[in-house]
PDB file of C-alpha atoms and ligand atoms in Angstrom:
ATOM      1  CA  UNK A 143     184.409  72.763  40.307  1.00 40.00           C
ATOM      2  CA  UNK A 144     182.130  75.315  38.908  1.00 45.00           C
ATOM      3  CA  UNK A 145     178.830  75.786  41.059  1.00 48.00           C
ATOM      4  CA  UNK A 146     176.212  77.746  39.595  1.00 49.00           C
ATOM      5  CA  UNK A 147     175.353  80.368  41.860  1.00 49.00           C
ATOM      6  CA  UNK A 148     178.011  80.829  44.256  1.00 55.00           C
ATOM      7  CA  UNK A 149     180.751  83.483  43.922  1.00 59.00           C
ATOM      8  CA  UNK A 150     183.788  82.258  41.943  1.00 71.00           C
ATOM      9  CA  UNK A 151     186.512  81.391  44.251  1.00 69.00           C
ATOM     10  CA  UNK A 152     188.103  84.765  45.548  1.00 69.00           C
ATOM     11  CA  UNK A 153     191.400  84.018  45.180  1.00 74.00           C
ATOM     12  CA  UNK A 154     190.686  83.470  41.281  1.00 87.00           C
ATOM     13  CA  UNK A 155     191.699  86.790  39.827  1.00 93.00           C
ATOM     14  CA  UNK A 156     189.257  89.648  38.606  1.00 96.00           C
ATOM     15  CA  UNK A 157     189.786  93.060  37.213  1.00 98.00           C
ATOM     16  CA  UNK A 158     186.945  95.684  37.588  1.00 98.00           C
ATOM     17  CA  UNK A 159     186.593  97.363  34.404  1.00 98.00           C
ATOM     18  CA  UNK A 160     184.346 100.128  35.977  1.00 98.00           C
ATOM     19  CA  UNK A 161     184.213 102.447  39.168  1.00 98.00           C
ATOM     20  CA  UNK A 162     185.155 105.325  41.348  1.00 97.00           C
ATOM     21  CA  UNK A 163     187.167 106.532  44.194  1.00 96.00           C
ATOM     22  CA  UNK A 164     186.251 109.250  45.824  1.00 95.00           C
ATOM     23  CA  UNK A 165     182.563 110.983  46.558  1.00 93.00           C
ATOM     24  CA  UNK A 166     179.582 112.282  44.908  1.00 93.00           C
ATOM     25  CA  UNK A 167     177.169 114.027  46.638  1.00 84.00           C
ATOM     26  CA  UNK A 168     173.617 115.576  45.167  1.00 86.00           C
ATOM     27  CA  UNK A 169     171.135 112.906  44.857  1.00 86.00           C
ATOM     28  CA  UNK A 170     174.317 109.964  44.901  1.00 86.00           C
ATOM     29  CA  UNK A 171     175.290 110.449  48.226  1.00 91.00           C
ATOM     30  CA  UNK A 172     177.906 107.612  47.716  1.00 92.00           C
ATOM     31  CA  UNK A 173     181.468 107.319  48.315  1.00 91.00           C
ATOM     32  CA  UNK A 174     184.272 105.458  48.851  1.00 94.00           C
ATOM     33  CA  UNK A 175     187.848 105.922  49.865  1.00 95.00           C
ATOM     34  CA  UNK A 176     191.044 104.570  48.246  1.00 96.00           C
ATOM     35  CA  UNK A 177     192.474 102.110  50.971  1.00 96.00           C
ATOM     36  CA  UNK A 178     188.903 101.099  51.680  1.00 97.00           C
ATOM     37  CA  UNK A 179     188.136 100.284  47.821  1.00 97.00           C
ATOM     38  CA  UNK A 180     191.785  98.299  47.808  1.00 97.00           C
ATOM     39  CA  UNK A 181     190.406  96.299  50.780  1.00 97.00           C
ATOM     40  CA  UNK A 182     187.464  95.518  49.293  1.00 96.00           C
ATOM     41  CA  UNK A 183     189.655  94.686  45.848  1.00 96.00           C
ATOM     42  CA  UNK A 184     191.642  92.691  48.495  1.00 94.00           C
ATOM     43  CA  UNK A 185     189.526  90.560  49.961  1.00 93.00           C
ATOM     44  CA  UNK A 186     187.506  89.737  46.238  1.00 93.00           C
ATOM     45  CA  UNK A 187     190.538  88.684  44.568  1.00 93.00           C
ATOM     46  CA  UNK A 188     190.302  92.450  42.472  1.00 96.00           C
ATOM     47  CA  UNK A 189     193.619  92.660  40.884  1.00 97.00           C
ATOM     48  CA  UNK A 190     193.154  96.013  39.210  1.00 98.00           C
ATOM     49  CA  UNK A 191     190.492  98.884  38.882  1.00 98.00           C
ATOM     50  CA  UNK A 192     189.864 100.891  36.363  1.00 98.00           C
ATOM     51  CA  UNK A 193     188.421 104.382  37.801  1.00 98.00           C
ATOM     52  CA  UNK A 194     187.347 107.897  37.405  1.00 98.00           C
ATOM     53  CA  UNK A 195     185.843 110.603  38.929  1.00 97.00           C
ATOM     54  CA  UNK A 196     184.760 114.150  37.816  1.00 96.00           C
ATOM     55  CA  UNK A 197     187.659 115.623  39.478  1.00 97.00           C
ATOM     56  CA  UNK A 198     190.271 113.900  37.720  1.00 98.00           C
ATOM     57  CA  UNK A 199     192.948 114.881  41.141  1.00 98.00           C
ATOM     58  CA  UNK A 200     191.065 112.324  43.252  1.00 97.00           C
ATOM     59  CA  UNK A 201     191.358 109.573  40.131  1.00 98.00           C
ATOM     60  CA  UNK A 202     194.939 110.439  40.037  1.00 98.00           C
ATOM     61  CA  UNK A 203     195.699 110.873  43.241  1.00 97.00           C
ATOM     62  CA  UNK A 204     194.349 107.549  44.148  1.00 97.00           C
ATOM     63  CA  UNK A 205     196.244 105.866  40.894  1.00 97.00           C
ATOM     64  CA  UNK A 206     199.886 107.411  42.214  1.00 96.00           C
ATOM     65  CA  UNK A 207     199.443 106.297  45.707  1.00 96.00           C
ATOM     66  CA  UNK A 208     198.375 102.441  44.289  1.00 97.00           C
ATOM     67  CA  UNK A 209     199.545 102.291  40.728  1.00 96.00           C
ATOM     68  CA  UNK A 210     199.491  98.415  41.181  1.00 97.00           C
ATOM     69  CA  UNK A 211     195.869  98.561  42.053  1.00 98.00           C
ATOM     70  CA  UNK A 212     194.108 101.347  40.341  1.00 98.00           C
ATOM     71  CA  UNK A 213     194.573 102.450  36.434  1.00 98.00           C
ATOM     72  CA  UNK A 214     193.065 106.061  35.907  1.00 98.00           C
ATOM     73  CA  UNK A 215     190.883 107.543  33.363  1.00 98.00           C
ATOM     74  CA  UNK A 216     190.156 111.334  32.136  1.00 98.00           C
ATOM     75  CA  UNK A 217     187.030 112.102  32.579  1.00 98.00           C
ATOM     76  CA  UNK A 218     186.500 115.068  30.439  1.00 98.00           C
ATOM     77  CA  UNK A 219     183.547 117.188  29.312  1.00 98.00           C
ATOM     78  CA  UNK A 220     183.862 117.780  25.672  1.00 98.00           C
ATOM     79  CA  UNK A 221     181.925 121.161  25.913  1.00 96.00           C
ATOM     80  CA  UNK A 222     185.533 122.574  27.589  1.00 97.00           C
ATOM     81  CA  UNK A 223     186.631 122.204  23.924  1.00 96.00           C
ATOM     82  CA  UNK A 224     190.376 122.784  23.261  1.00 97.00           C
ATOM     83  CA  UNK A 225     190.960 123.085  27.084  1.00 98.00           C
ATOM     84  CA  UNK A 226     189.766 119.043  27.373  1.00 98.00           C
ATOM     85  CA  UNK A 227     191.692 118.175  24.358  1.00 98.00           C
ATOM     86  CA  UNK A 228     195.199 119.686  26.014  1.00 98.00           C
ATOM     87  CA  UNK A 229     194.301 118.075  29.276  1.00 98.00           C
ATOM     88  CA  UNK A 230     193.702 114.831  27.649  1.00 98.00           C
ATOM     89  CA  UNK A 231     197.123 115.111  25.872  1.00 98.00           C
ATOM     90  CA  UNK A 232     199.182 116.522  29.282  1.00 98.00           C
ATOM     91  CA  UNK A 233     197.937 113.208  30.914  1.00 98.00           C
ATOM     92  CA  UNK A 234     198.593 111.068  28.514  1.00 98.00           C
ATOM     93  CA  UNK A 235     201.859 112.064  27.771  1.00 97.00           C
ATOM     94  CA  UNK A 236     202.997 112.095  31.343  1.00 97.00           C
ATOM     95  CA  UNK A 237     201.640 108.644  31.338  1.00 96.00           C
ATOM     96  CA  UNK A 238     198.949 109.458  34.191  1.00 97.00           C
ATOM     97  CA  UNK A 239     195.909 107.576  32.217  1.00 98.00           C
ATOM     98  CA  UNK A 240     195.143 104.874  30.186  1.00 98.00           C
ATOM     99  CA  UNK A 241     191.861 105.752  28.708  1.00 98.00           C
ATOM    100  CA  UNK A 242     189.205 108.580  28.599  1.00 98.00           C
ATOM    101  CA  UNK A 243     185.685 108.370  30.376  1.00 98.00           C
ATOM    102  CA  UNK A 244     182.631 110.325  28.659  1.00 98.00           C
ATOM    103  CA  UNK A 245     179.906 110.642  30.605  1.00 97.00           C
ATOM    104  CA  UNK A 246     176.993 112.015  28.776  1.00 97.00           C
ATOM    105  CA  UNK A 247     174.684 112.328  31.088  1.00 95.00           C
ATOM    106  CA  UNK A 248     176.656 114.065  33.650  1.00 93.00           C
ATOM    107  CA  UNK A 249     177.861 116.445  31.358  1.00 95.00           C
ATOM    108  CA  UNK A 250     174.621 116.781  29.086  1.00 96.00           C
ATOM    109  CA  UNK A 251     175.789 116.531  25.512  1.00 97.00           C
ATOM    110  CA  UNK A 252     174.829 113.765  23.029  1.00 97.00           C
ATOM    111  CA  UNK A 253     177.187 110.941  22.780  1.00 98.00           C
ATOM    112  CA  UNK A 254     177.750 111.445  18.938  1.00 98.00           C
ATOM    113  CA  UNK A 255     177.355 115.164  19.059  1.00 98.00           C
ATOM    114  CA  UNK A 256     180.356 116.849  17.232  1.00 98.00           C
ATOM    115  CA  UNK A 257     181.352 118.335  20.619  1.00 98.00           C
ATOM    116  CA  UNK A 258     183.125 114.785  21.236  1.00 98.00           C
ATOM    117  CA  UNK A 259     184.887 114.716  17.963  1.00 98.00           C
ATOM    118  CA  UNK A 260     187.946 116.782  18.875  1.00 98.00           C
ATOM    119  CA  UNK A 261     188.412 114.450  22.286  1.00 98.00           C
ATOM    120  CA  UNK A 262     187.716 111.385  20.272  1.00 98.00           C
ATOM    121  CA  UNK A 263     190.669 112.429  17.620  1.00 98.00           C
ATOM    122  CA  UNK A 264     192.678 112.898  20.135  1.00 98.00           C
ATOM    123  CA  UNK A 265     192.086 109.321  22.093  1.00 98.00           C
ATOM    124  CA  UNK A 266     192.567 107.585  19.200  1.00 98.00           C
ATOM    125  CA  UNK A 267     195.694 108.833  17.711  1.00 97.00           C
ATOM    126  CA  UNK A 268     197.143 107.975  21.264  1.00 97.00           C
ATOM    127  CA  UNK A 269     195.169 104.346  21.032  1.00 97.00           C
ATOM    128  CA  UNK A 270     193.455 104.946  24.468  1.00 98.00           C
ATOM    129  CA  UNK A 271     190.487 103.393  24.777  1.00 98.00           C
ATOM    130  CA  UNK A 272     187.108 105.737  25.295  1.00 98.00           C
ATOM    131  CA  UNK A 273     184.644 104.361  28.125  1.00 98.00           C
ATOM    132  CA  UNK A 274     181.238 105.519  27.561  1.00 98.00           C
ATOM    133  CA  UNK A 275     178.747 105.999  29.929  1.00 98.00           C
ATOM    134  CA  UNK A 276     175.076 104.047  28.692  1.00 98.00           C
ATOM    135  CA  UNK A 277     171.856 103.712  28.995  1.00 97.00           C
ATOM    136  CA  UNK A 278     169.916 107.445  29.890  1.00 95.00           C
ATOM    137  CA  UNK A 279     167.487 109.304  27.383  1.00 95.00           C
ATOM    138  CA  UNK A 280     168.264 111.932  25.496  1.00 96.00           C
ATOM    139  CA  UNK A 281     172.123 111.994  25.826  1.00 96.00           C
ATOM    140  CA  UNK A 282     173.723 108.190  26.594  1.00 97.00           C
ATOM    141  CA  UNK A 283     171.506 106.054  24.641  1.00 97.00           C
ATOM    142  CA  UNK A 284     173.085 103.082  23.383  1.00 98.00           C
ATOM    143  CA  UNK A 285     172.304 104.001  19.499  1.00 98.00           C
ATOM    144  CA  UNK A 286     173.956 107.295  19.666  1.00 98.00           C
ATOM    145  CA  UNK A 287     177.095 105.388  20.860  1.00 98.00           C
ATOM    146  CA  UNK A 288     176.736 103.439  17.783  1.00 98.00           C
ATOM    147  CA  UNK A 289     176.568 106.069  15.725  1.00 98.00           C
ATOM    148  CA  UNK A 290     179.923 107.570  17.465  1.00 98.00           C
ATOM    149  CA  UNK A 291     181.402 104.169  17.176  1.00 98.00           C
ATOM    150  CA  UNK A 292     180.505 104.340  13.251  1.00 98.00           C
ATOM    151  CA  UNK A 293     182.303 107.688  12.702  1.00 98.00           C
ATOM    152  CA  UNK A 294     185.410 106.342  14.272  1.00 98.00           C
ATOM    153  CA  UNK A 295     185.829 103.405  13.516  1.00 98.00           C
ATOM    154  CA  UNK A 296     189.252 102.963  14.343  1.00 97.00           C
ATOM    155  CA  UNK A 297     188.759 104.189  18.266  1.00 98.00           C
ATOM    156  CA  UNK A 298     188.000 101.215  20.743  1.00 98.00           C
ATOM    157  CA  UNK A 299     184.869 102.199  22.976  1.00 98.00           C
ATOM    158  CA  UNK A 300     183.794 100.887  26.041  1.00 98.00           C
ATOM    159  CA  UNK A 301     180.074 101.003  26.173  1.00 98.00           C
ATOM    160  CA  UNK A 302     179.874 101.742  30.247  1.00 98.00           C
ATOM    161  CA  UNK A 303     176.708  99.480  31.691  1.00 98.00           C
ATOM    162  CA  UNK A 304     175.304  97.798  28.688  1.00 98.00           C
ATOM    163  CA  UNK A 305     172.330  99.869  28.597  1.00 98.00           C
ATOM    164  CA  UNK A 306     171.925  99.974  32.189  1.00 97.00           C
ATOM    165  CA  UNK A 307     168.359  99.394  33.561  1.00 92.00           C
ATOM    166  CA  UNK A 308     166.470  99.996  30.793  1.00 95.00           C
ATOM    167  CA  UNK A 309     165.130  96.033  29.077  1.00 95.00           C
ATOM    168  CA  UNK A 310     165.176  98.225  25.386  1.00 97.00           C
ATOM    169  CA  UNK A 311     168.428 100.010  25.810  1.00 98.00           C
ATOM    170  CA  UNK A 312     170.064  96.543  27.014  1.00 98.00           C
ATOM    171  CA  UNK A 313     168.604  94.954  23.877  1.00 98.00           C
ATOM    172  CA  UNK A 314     169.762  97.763  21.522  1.00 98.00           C
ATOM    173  CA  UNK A 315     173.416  97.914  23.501  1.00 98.00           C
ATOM    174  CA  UNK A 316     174.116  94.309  22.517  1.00 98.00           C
ATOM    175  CA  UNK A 317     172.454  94.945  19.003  1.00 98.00           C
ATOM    176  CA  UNK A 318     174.729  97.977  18.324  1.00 98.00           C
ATOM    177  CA  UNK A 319     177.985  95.962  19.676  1.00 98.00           C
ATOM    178  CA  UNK A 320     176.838  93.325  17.129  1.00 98.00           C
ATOM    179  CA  UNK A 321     177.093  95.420  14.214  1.00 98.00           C
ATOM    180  CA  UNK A 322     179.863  97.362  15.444  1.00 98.00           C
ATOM    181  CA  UNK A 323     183.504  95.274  16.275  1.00 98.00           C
ATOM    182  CA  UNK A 324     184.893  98.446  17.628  1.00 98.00           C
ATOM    183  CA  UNK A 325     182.894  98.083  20.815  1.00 98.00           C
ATOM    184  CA  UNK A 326     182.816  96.545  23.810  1.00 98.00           C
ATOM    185  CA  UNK A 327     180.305  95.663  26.921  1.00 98.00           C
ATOM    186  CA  UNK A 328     180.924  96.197  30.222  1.00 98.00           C
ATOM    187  CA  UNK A 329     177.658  94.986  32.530  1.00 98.00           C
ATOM    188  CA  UNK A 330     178.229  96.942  35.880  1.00 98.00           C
ATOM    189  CA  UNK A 331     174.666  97.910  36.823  1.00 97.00           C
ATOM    190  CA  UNK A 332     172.417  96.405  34.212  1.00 97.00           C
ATOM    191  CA  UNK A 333     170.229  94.192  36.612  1.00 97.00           C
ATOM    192  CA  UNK A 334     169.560  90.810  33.807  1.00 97.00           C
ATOM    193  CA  UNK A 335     171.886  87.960  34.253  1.00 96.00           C
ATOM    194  CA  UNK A 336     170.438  86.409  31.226  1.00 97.00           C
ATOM    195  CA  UNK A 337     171.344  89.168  28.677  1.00 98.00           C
ATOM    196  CA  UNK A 338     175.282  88.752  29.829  1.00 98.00           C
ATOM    197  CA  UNK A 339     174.745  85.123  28.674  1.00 97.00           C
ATOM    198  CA  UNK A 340     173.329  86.789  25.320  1.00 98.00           C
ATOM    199  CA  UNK A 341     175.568  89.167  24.954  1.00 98.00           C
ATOM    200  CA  UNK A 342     178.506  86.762  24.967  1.00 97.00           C
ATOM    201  CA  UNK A 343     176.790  84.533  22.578  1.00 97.00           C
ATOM    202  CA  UNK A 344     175.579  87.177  20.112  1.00 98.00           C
ATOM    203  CA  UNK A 345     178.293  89.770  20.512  1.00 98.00           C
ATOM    204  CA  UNK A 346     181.357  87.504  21.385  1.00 97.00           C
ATOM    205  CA  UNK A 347     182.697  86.158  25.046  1.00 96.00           C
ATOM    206  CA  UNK A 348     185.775  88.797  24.537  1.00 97.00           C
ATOM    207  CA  UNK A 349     183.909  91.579  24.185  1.00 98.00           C
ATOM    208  CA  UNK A 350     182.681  91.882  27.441  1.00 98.00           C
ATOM    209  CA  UNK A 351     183.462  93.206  30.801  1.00 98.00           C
ATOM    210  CA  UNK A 352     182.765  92.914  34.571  1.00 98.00           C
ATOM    211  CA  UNK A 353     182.984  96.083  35.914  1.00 98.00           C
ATOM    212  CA  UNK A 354     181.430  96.952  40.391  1.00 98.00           C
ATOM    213  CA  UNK A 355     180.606 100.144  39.277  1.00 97.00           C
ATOM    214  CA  UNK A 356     181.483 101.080  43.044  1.00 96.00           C
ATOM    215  CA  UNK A 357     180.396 103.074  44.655  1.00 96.00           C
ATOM    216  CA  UNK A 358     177.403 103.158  43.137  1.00 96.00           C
ATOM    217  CA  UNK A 359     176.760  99.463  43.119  1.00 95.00           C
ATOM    218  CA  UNK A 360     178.547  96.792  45.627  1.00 94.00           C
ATOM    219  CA  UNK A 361     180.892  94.440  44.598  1.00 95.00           C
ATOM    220  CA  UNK A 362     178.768  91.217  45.860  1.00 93.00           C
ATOM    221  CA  UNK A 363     175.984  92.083  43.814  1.00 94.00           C
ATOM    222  CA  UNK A 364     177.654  92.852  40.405  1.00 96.00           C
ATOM    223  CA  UNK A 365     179.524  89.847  40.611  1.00 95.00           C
ATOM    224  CA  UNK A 366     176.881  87.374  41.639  1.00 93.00           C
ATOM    225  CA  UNK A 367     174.413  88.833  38.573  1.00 94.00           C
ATOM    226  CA  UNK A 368     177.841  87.819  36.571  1.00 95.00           C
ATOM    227  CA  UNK A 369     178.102  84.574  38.560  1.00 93.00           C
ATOM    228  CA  UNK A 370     174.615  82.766  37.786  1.00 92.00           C
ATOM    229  CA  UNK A 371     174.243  84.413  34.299  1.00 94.00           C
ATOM    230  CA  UNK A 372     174.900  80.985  32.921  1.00 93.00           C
ATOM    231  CA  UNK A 373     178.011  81.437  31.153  1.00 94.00           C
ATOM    232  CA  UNK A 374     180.551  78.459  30.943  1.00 92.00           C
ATOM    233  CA  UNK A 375     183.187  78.718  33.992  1.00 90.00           C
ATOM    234  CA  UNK A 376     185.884  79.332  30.689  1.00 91.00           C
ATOM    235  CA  UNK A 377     183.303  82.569  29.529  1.00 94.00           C
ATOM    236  CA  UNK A 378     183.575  83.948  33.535  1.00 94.00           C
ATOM    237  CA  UNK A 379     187.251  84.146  33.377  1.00 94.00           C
ATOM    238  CA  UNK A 380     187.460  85.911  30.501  1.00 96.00           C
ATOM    239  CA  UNK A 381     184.544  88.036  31.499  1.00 97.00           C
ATOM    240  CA  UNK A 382     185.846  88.502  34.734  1.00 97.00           C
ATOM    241  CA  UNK A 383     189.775  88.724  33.919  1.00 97.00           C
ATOM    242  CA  UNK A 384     191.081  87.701  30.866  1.00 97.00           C
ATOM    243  CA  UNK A 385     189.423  89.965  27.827  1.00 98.00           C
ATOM    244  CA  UNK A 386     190.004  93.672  29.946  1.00 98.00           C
ATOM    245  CA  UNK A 387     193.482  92.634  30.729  1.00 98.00           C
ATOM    246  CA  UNK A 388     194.080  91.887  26.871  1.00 98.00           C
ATOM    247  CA  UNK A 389     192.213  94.857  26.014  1.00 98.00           C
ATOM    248  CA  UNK A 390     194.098  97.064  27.918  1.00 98.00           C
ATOM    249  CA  UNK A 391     197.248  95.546  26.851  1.00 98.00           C
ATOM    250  CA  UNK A 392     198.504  95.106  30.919  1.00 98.00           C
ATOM    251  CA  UNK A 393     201.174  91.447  30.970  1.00 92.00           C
ATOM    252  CA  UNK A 394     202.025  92.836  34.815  1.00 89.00           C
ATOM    253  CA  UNK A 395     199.173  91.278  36.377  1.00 88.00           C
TER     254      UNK A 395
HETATM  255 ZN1  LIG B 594     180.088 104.650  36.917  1.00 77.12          ZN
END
């Protein structure tokens, strides 16, 4: 029986839509290793995790020693140009990844600046799906994803964090997913359990994600925010399971 605000039952399964193995140091100063993140996965009932890192040999290197557990994205920095676009292909044609990560603000372009186009192209013709980072002014605002999402409209994006921490980028997230069926919402680090609830009744159940966000966020946390957001226990297993396993097309878990 569903009790509101305790963690679903651990042995009910989850897949985490969004973190990272491996470290990053400046101002992060987080980490986390590959056996420790599967015993952590372990222990929460985490079937899969989708994951990245700026050095795409510790994403893949973590993916071929636990292909069950971990399912690998290129992060690439559209300002490499042609270089990001062959590396893109290379993986994807020795089946390494199943989706490209953009990340903005790390890299400092604008989400819809014609920089991306070329890597975008390329995604699309090979129906991976593009995770976005959200939610930081100028470059990973939630309308310039929109406006991305607009110009290709037949590429599936992932719009990373909702809007993260910011009340008015949350807002305008879920207002741009609304208008636009060709992305979706994962919630890893965007602190209001009641705009998951709104999301999934003004954007659609299916079109959202749980995702840790490890190591930058803990696995507890992110799921409890998910936990007493109010949604119907039906909504948490899609939210938590069911709608990123459809969306990435995966019947082996
Ligand atoms: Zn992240």
């Amino acid at each position: 029986m569903h009790q509101p605000g305790r963690y679903i039952p651990s042995d009910s399964p989850k897949i985490d839509a969004h973190a990272h193995v491996g470290a990053f140091g400046s101002w992060c100063g987080v980490s986390v290793g590959a056996e420790e993140m599967c015993e952590i996965m372990a222990r929460l009932g985490v079937k899969r995790t989708i994951i990245s890192h700026p050095d795409n040999r510790t994403t893949l290197e973590a993916q071929r020693r636990r292909p069950d557990q971990f399912a690998a994205l290129a992060w690439l920095n559209p300002a490499d140009g042609e270089t990001a676009v062959h590396k893109l292909v290379e993986l994807a044609e020795a089946k390494q990844i199943q989706g490209l990560k953009l990340h903005p603000l790390f890299n400092a372009f604008v989400a819809d600046d014609e920089c991306v186009f070329p890597l975008v192209e390329a995604a699309q013709k090979r129906d991976l799906p593009i995770f976005v980072h959200s939610g930081h002014p100028p470059f990973s605002l939630p309308w310039s994803i929109g406006q991305l999402a607009e110009r290709f409209p037949a590429a599936r994006f992932v719009m990373v964090h909702m809007g993260h921490g910011h009340g008015v980028y949350i807002q305008a997230a879920i207002e741009t997913a609304r208008r636009r069926e060709n992305i979706w919402l994962e919630n890893s680090g965007m602190p209001m359990p009641g705009k998951i609830l709104e999301a999934c009744r003004r954007v659609g159940s299916e079109r959202l994600f749980w995702g840790s966000d490890a190591p930058f966020h803990r696995h507890e946390a992110e799921m409890l925010r998910t936990e007493v957001s109010g949604l119907a226990p039906s909504e948490l297993e899609k939210v938590f399971y069911g709608n990123i396993k459809a969306f990435m097309g995966w019947r082996d878990i």
